[in-house]
Coordinates of C-alpha atoms in Angstrom, one line a residue:
M366 CA 61.4 30.4 -13.4
T367 CA 61.2 28.2 -16.5
F368 CA 62.0 24.5 -16.1
D369 CA 62.9 21.9 -18.6
Y370 CA 60.3 19.5 -17.2
D371 CA 57.3 19.7 -14.8
L372 CA 58.4 16.5 -13.3
F373 CA 61.6 14.5 -13.2
V374 CA 61.4 11.0 -11.8
I375 CA 64.5 9.2 -10.5
G376 CA 63.8 5.5 -10.7
G377 CA 62.0 3.3 -13.2
G378 CA 60.3 0.8 -10.9
S379 CA 56.6 0.2 -10.7
G380 CA 55.9 3.3 -8.6
G381 CA 58.1 5.7 -10.5
V382 CA 56.8 4.5 -13.9
R383 CA 53.2 4.8 -12.8
A384 CA 53.6 8.3 -11.4
A385 CA 55.4 9.4 -14.6
R386 CA 52.8 7.9 -16.9
V387 CA 49.8 9.4 -15.1
A388 CA 51.4 12.8 -14.7
A389 CA 52.2 12.9 -18.4
A390 CA 48.7 11.7 -19.4
G391 CA 47.4 14.7 -17.5
G392 CA 49.5 17.1 -19.6
A393 CA 52.6 17.4 -17.6
K394 CA 56.0 17.4 -19.3
V395 CA 57.8 14.4 -17.7
A396 CA 61.2 12.8 -17.8
L397 CA 62.5 9.7 -16.0
A398 CA 66.0 8.3 -15.4
E399 CA 66.7 4.6 -14.6
E400 CA 70.3 3.4 -14.3
S401 CA 69.5 -0.3 -14.4
R402 CA 66.4 -1.8 -16.0
L403 CA 62.9 -0.5 -16.3
G404 CA 60.6 -2.4 -14.1
G405 CA 62.7 -2.2 -10.9
T406 CA 62.8 -4.7 -8.2
C407 CA 59.4 -6.2 -8.7
V408 CA 59.6 -6.9 -12.4
I409 CA 63.3 -7.6 -12.9
R410 CA 64.6 -9.1 -9.6
G411 CA 61.7 -9.6 -7.2
C412 CA 58.0 -10.4 -7.4
V413 CA 57.6 -11.5 -11.0
P414 CA 60.7 -13.8 -11.4
K415 CA 60.2 -15.1 -7.9
K416 CA 56.5 -16.0 -8.5
L417 CA 57.5 -17.8 -11.7
M418 CA 60.0 -19.8 -9.7
V419 CA 57.2 -20.6 -7.2
F420 CA 55.2 -22.0 -10.0
A421 CA 58.1 -24.0 -11.3
S422 CA 58.9 -25.4 -7.9
G423 CA 55.4 -26.6 -7.2
Y424 CA 55.3 -29.1 -9.9
R425 CA 57.4 -31.7 -8.1
E426 CA 54.7 -32.1 -5.5
T427 CA 52.0 -31.8 -8.1
L428 CA 53.4 -34.8 -10.0
G429 CA 53.4 -36.9 -6.9
E430 CA 49.7 -36.0 -6.2
A431 CA 48.8 -36.7 -9.8
K432 CA 50.2 -40.2 -9.4
D433 CA 48.2 -40.8 -6.3
Y434 CA 45.1 -39.6 -8.1
G435 CA 45.5 -42.3 -10.7
W436 CA 47.6 -40.5 -13.4
D437 CA 50.4 -42.6 -15.0
V438 CA 53.2 -40.0 -14.6
D439 CA 56.9 -40.3 -14.2
T440 CA 57.7 -38.7 -10.8
S441 CA 61.5 -39.3 -11.1
C442 CA 62.1 -36.7 -13.8
D443 CA 64.6 -33.8 -13.1
F444 CA 64.1 -30.1 -13.3
D445 CA 66.0 -28.4 -16.2
W446 CA 67.2 -25.0 -14.7
S447 CA 68.8 -23.8 -17.9
S448 CA 65.6 -24.3 -19.9
F449 CA 63.5 -22.5 -17.3
S450 CA 66.1 -19.7 -16.8
K451 CA 66.2 -19.0 -20.5
R452 CA 62.4 -18.7 -20.6
L453 CA 62.4 -16.6 -17.4
H454 CA 64.8 -14.0 -18.7
G455 CA 62.9 -13.9 -22.0
E456 CA 59.8 -13.0 -20.1
L457 CA 61.6 -10.3 -18.1
D458 CA 63.0 -8.8 -21.3
R459 CA 59.4 -8.7 -22.7
L460 CA 58.1 -7.0 -19.5
E461 CA 60.9 -4.4 -19.6
G462 CA 59.9 -3.7 -23.2
V463 CA 56.3 -3.2 -22.1
Y464 CA 57.3 -0.7 -19.5
Q465 CA 59.4 1.2 -22.1
K466 CA 56.5 1.3 -24.5
L467 CA 54.1 2.5 -21.9
L468 CA 56.4 5.4 -21.1
D469 CA 57.0 6.2 -24.7
N470 CA 53.3 6.1 -25.5
S471 CA 52.6 8.5 -22.6
G472 CA 55.1 11.0 -23.8
V473 CA 57.6 10.5 -21.0
K474 CA 61.3 11.1 -22.0
T475 CA 63.5 8.3 -20.6
Y476 CA 67.2 8.4 -19.8
A477 CA 69.0 5.1 -19.3
C478 CA 71.5 6.4 -16.7
R479 CA 71.8 7.5 -13.2
A480 CA 70.5 10.9 -12.2
V481 CA 72.0 12.8 -9.2
I482 CA 70.3 15.8 -7.5
E483 CA 72.3 19.0 -7.8
D484 CA 69.9 21.4 -6.1
P485 CA 66.1 21.4 -5.3
H486 CA 65.2 21.8 -9.0
T487 CA 68.2 20.3 -10.9
V488 CA 69.4 16.8 -11.6
K489 CA 72.6 15.8 -13.4
L490 CA 72.8 12.8 -15.7
T491 CA 76.0 10.9 -14.8
S492 CA 76.3 9.4 -18.3
N493 CA 77.2 12.8 -19.9
G494 CA 77.0 15.4 -17.2
T495 CA 73.9 17.0 -18.7
K496 CA 72.0 19.1 -16.2
I497 CA 68.2 19.1 -16.3
T498 CA 65.8 21.3 -14.4
A499 CA 62.4 20.3 -13.1
K500 CA 59.6 22.0 -11.1
H501 CA 59.2 18.8 -9.1
I502 CA 61.5 15.9 -8.5
L503 CA 60.2 12.5 -7.5
I504 CA 62.6 9.9 -6.0
A505 CA 61.5 6.3 -6.5
T506 CA 64.8 4.5 -6.3
G507 CA 63.6 1.5 -4.3
G508 CA 65.8 -0.6 -2.1
R509 CA 68.4 -3.3 -2.2
P510 CA 69.2 -6.5 -0.3
M511 CA 71.8 -6.1 2.4
K512 CA 74.5 -8.5 3.8
P513 CA 75.2 -8.7 7.5
S514 CA 78.4 -6.9 8.5
E515 CA 80.2 -9.7 10.3
N516 CA 83.8 -10.8 10.6
F517 CA 83.9 -13.1 7.6
D518 CA 84.1 -12.8 3.8
E519 CA 80.7 -11.7 2.8
S520 CA 81.5 -12.3 -0.9
L521 CA 81.1 -16.0 -0.2
G522 CA 77.3 -15.4 0.1
M523 CA 74.7 -14.3 -2.4
V524 CA 71.7 -12.0 -2.1
S525 CA 68.2 -12.5 -3.6
D526 CA 69.2 -10.5 -6.8
D527 CA 71.8 -13.2 -7.6
I528 CA 69.4 -16.1 -7.5
F529 CA 68.0 -15.2 -10.9
K530 CA 71.5 -15.1 -12.4
L531 CA 72.6 -18.6 -11.4
D532 CA 74.1 -20.7 -14.3
K533 CA 73.0 -23.9 -12.6
L534 CA 71.1 -24.9 -9.5
P535 CA 73.3 -25.8 -6.5
K536 CA 72.9 -29.2 -4.8
S537 CA 72.7 -27.5 -1.4
M538 CA 72.0 -24.1 -0.1
L539 CA 72.1 -22.3 3.3
I540 CA 69.7 -19.4 3.6
V541 CA 70.5 -16.9 6.4
G542 CA 67.4 -15.1 7.6
G543 CA 63.8 -15.9 8.5
G544 CA 61.7 -13.2 6.8
Y545 CA 59.4 -13.7 3.9
I546 CA 62.2 -13.5 1.3
A547 CA 64.2 -16.2 3.1
C548 CA 61.1 -18.5 3.6
E549 CA 59.9 -18.0 0.0
F550 CA 63.3 -18.9 -1.5
A551 CA 63.7 -21.8 0.9
C552 CA 60.4 -23.3 -0.4
I553 CA 61.4 -22.6 -4.0
M554 CA 64.8 -24.1 -3.7
K555 CA 63.5 -27.2 -1.9
G556 CA 60.8 -27.6 -4.5
L557 CA 63.4 -27.5 -7.3
G558 CA 65.4 -30.3 -5.6
V559 CA 68.0 -28.3 -3.7
E560 CA 68.8 -29.5 -0.1
T561 CA 67.8 -26.4 1.8
T562 CA 68.8 -25.2 5.3
I563 CA 67.7 -22.0 7.2
F564 CA 69.7 -20.3 9.9
Y565 CA 67.5 -17.7 11.7
R566 CA 68.6 -16.0 14.9
G567 CA 65.0 -15.6 16.2
A568 CA 62.8 -18.2 17.8
Q569 CA 60.3 -18.5 14.9
V570 CA 60.5 -17.5 11.2
L571 CA 58.2 -14.8 9.7
R572 CA 58.5 -12.4 12.6
G573 CA 55.7 -9.8 12.6
F574 CA 53.0 -12.1 11.1
D575 CA 50.3 -13.8 13.2
D576 CA 52.0 -16.3 15.5
E577 CA 49.5 -19.1 14.8
A578 CA 49.8 -18.6 11.0
R579 CA 53.5 -18.4 10.9
G580 CA 53.8 -21.4 13.2
L581 CA 51.8 -23.5 10.7
V582 CA 53.9 -22.3 7.8
A583 CA 57.1 -23.2 9.7
D584 CA 55.7 -26.7 10.5
Q585 CA 54.8 -27.3 6.9
M586 CA 58.2 -26.1 5.7
R587 CA 59.9 -28.6 8.0
A588 CA 57.5 -31.3 6.9
G589 CA 58.5 -30.6 3.4
G590 CA 62.2 -31.2 4.2
I591 CA 63.5 -27.7 4.9
D592 CA 66.0 -27.9 7.8
I593 CA 65.2 -24.8 9.9
H594 CA 67.6 -23.9 12.7
S595 CA 66.1 -21.3 15.0
G596 CA 68.3 -19.2 17.4
A597 CA 71.1 -19.7 14.9
N598 CA 73.5 -17.4 13.1
V599 CA 76.7 -17.7 11.1
L600 CA 79.9 -17.5 13.1
E601 CA 82.4 -18.4 10.4
M602 CA 82.5 -18.8 6.7
K603 CA 85.3 -19.8 4.3
A604 CA 85.7 -21.4 0.9
K605 CA 86.1 -25.1 1.0
D606 CA 85.8 -28.1 -1.4
G607 CA 84.2 -25.9 -4.1
G608 CA 81.6 -24.6 -1.8
V609 CA 81.2 -22.6 1.4
W610 CA 82.1 -24.0 4.9
V611 CA 79.8 -22.5 7.5
K612 CA 80.0 -22.7 11.3
G613 CA 76.8 -21.9 13.1
S614 CA 76.4 -20.3 16.5
H615 CA 74.4 -23.4 17.6
G616 CA 77.4 -25.7 16.9
S617 CA 76.8 -27.0 13.4
E618 CA 79.5 -27.2 10.8
A619 CA 78.7 -28.0 7.1
V620 CA 79.7 -27.2 3.5
Y621 CA 77.1 -25.8 1.3
D622 CA 77.2 -25.2 -2.5
K623 CA 75.7 -21.7 -2.0
V624 CA 74.9 -19.4 0.8
L625 CA 72.0 -16.9 0.5
F626 CA 71.8 -13.9 2.8
A627 CA 68.2 -12.8 3.2
T628 CA 68.8 -10.5 6.2
G629 CA 66.9 -7.4 5.2
R630 CA 66.9 -4.5 2.7
L631 CA 68.2 -1.0 2.7
P632 CA 66.8 2.1 0.9
N633 CA 68.7 3.3 -2.2
T634 CA 69.7 6.8 -1.1
D635 CA 73.5 6.6 -1.3
G636 CA 75.0 9.0 -3.8
L637 CA 71.7 10.7 -4.8
G638 CA 73.0 14.1 -3.9
L639 CA 70.5 14.6 -1.2
E640 CA 73.1 16.6 0.8
N641 CA 72.4 19.4 -1.7
T642 CA 68.8 19.7 -0.5
D643 CA 66.8 19.8 2.7
V644 CA 65.7 16.2 2.3
K645 CA 66.0 14.3 5.6
L646 CA 67.0 10.7 6.1
G647 CA 65.9 8.2 8.8
R648 CA 68.0 5.8 10.8
K649 CA 68.2 3.2 8.0
G650 CA 68.9 5.8 5.3
E651 CA 65.2 6.0 4.3
I652 CA 63.8 9.3 3.0
L653 CA 61.5 10.9 5.5
V654 CA 58.2 12.1 4.0
D655 CA 54.9 13.4 5.2
E656 CA 51.5 11.9 4.5
Y657 CA 51.6 13.3 1.0
S658 CA 55.0 11.8 0.3
Q659 CA 56.6 15.2 0.4
T660 CA 60.2 15.5 1.8
G661 CA 61.7 18.3 3.8
Q662 CA 62.5 20.0 0.5
P663 CA 59.1 21.2 -0.9
S664 CA 59.9 20.5 -4.5
I665 CA 61.1 16.9 -3.9
Y666 CA 58.8 14.0 -3.2
A667 CA 59.6 10.3 -2.6
I668 CA 57.6 7.1 -2.9
G669 CA 58.1 3.3 -2.6
D670 CA 60.7 1.3 -0.8
V671 CA 63.1 4.3 -0.6
T672 CA 60.8 5.7 2.1
D673 CA 60.6 2.4 4.0
R674 CA 57.0 2.8 4.8
V675 CA 55.2 -0.3 3.5
N676 CA 57.5 -2.0 1.1
L677 CA 55.1 -3.6 -1.4
T678 CA 54.8 -2.9 -5.1
P679 CA 51.1 -2.1 -5.1
V680 CA 51.7 0.3 -2.3
A681 CA 54.4 2.1 -4.3
I682 CA 52.0 2.4 -7.2
R683 CA 49.2 3.8 -5.0
E684 CA 51.7 6.3 -3.5
G685 CA 52.6 7.4 -7.0
M686 CA 49.0 7.9 -7.9
A687 CA 48.4 9.9 -4.7
F688 CA 51.4 12.0 -5.5
V689 CA 50.0 12.9 -9.0
E690 CA 46.6 13.7 -7.5
T691 CA 48.3 16.0 -4.9
V692 CA 50.8 17.8 -7.1
F693 CA 49.3 17.9 -10.6
N694 CA 45.5 17.5 -10.0
G695 CA 45.1 20.0 -7.2
N696 CA 43.6 17.3 -5.0
P697 CA 45.7 16.8 -1.9
T698 CA 45.5 13.0 -1.3
P699 CA 47.2 11.4 1.7
V700 CA 48.4 7.8 1.2
D701 CA 46.3 5.2 2.9
H702 CA 48.5 2.6 4.5
E703 CA 45.8 1.0 6.6
L704 CA 44.5 -2.6 6.1
I705 CA 46.8 -3.6 3.2
P706 CA 46.4 -7.2 2.2
S707 CA 49.6 -9.1 1.5
A708 CA 50.8 -12.6 0.8
V709 CA 53.9 -14.7 1.5
F710 CA 54.5 -17.2 -1.3
T711 CA 55.7 -20.0 0.7
Q712 CA 54.3 -23.5 0.2
P713 CA 51.7 -23.4 1.5
E714 CA 51.1 -19.7 1.0
M715 CA 50.1 -17.3 3.7
G716 CA 47.7 -14.4 3.2
T717 CA 47.1 -11.7 5.7
V718 CA 45.2 -8.5 6.2
G719 CA 44.7 -6.4 9.3
W720 CA 45.8 -7.0 12.8
T721 CA 47.4 -10.2 14.1
E722 CA 45.9 -11.8 17.1
E723 CA 48.8 -10.4 19.2
E724 CA 48.3 -6.9 17.9
A725 CA 44.6 -6.9 18.5
A726 CA 44.8 -8.5 22.0
S727 CA 47.1 -5.6 23.1
K728 CA 44.4 -3.1 22.2
G729 CA 41.3 -4.6 23.7
P730 CA 39.1 -7.7 24.1
V731 CA 38.9 -9.9 21.0
D732 CA 37.3 -13.1 19.9
I733 CA 39.5 -15.5 17.9
Y734 CA 37.8 -17.7 15.3
S735 CA 40.3 -20.2 13.9
T736 CA 40.3 -23.7 12.3
S737 CA 43.1 -25.8 10.9
F738 CA 42.3 -28.9 8.9
K739 CA 43.5 -31.2 6.1
P740 CA 42.0 -30.0 2.8
M741 CA 40.0 -32.4 0.7
Q742 CA 42.5 -32.6 -2.1
Q743 CA 45.4 -33.8 0.2
A744 CA 43.3 -35.7 2.7
F745 CA 41.9 -37.9 -0.1
I746 CA 45.4 -39.2 -0.9
G747 CA 46.6 -39.4 2.7
R748 CA 48.8 -36.3 2.7
D749 CA 49.5 -34.6 6.0
A750 CA 49.3 -31.0 4.6
R751 CA 47.1 -28.7 6.8
V752 CA 45.6 -25.3 6.2
L753 CA 44.5 -22.5 8.5
M754 CA 41.6 -20.0 8.3
K755 CA 41.5 -17.4 11.0
L756 CA 39.5 -14.3 11.9
V757 CA 40.4 -11.8 14.6
V758 CA 37.2 -10.1 15.8
C759 CA 36.6 -7.1 18.1
K760 CA 34.5 -8.4 21.0
K761 CA 32.8 -5.0 21.5
T762 CA 31.9 -4.1 17.9
D763 CA 31.9 -7.5 16.1
V764 CA 34.2 -5.9 13.4
V765 CA 36.7 -8.2 11.8
L766 CA 40.0 -6.7 12.6
G767 CA 42.2 -9.3 10.9
C768 CA 42.1 -12.2 8.6
H769 CA 44.9 -14.8 8.2
I770 CA 45.0 -17.7 5.8
V771 CA 47.6 -20.5 5.3
A772 CA 46.7 -22.6 2.3
P773 CA 47.4 -23.1 -1.3
A774 CA 46.3 -20.0 -3.2
A775 CA 46.1 -18.0 0.1
G776 CA 47.2 -14.9 -1.8
E777 CA 44.2 -15.2 -4.1
M778 CA 41.8 -15.7 -1.2
I779 CA 43.2 -12.8 0.9
Q780 CA 42.7 -10.3 -2.0
L781 CA 39.0 -10.9 -1.8
A782 CA 38.8 -11.2 2.0
G783 CA 40.7 -7.9 2.2
I784 CA 37.8 -6.1 0.5
A785 CA 35.4 -7.1 3.3
V786 CA 38.0 -6.3 6.1
K787 CA 38.7 -2.9 4.5
M788 CA 35.0 -2.1 4.4
G789 CA 34.7 -2.8 8.1
A790 CA 32.6 -5.9 7.8
T791 CA 31.5 -7.6 11.0
K792 CA 31.6 -11.3 11.9
T793 CA 27.8 -11.4 11.6
Q794 CA 28.1 -10.1 8.1
F795 CA 30.7 -12.8 7.3
D796 CA 28.2 -15.4 8.7
Q797 CA 25.4 -14.1 6.5
V798 CA 27.3 -15.1 3.4
C799 CA 26.4 -18.5 2.0
A800 CA 29.3 -21.0 1.9
V801 CA 30.8 -22.2 -1.4
H802 CA 31.0 -26.0 -1.0
P803 CA 33.2 -27.9 -1.1
T804 CA 36.1 -25.3 -0.8
M805 CA 38.7 -24.5 1.8
A806 CA 37.6 -20.9 2.0
E807 CA 34.0 -21.8 3.1
E808 CA 35.4 -22.1 6.6
M809 CA 35.7 -18.3 6.6
V810 CA 31.9 -18.1 6.8
T811 CA 31.1 -21.2 8.8
M812 CA 33.1 -20.7 12.1
K813 CA 30.2 -20.1 14.5
E814 CA 32.0 -20.0 17.9
P815 CA 35.3 -18.4 18.9
I816 CA 37.9 -20.9 20.0
R817 CA 39.2 -18.4 22.5
T818 CA 38.4 -14.9 23.9
I819 CA 41.2 -12.6 25.0
S820 CA 40.2 -9.9 27.4

């Protein structure tokens, strides 16, 4: 059978674009459809704009520190959201243009519309009804933020996508949720001058991360003025006085200018036409795939957040690369989801790779090396900020099973520490590395005795 394309990609995020480009560079005839904007969640409404907001929000504290260090600065100045927002959206437009140019230069045909699967080898463009055939179809449609299904008007609350579209900053904000998105935006909003409150139904924010590390992050968030209510959820919401009146399950009642729901994400599989294939879905609507990202329909593959495996942009890109190796280069390549470094861009940041103390302890005896201290930069000016450096080490083999850092620039540090952990480095090998002094990270190679052993 003759096909219009060797590969048709549905979704123009980082994973889909990378797979399309690499396949086309290898000689395949490739097309891609994106109904929104090229760049997907990461570039347009996630990692990139959020990180730029992190940068912006950090200057308030930086100005105060500069004054304590002897600089004659005005610390009473206000943040101009409109000026920042204009520059932010200009940068997103630029990046979208870069993605388009990369696809064009690779010879990938792009369609700025939604594509729906008609059968295992056919997609239909919803813009004009055109049907296109392809030998292989790759689904890379990502995910979307969800709102809780409760007995109140959910339209009164925003999701993370809406943050970047604000005309002006609110004076107060309630964030419902306690995951990394909730905590990151809480720190951003507080840093920009917004009175920020968190309702989280669990006992401690950042569930799933190392307990000691997330405990320090929560402490530092509270010290920075973020009002965290654990064991709390929204019971009632209604419009009032130009804002949103919220009653919490713990008895609080208050009016907030804005409410942000950061209560999880769902895979974008609705309306894709998957019922016309043998593609199977999981409990959350995620596409089920094997280790090669192949679905139950042999001609259809899926990568990225739509599979709900490890929902990180670099992982989606690696999955796309492995897909091309497997399908177009004749080199079956399973996706490696082990020991992936990641960072939470709170203030301070948290970087992590490998097992948490709790995970490691459930599998066998471990030694815990951990230190928390005031870094030189803040200690000098009498600030109470603390950082954490932690290694989780297998007692039997001396292999470093996990590394957790809470500190400014922890994301930068964990990228490098992740190399050693991925290589299977031992604690002895860490100790053999000479310290870089004076730095915070030198503690990673100077902790000589475990603070506790868990059998």
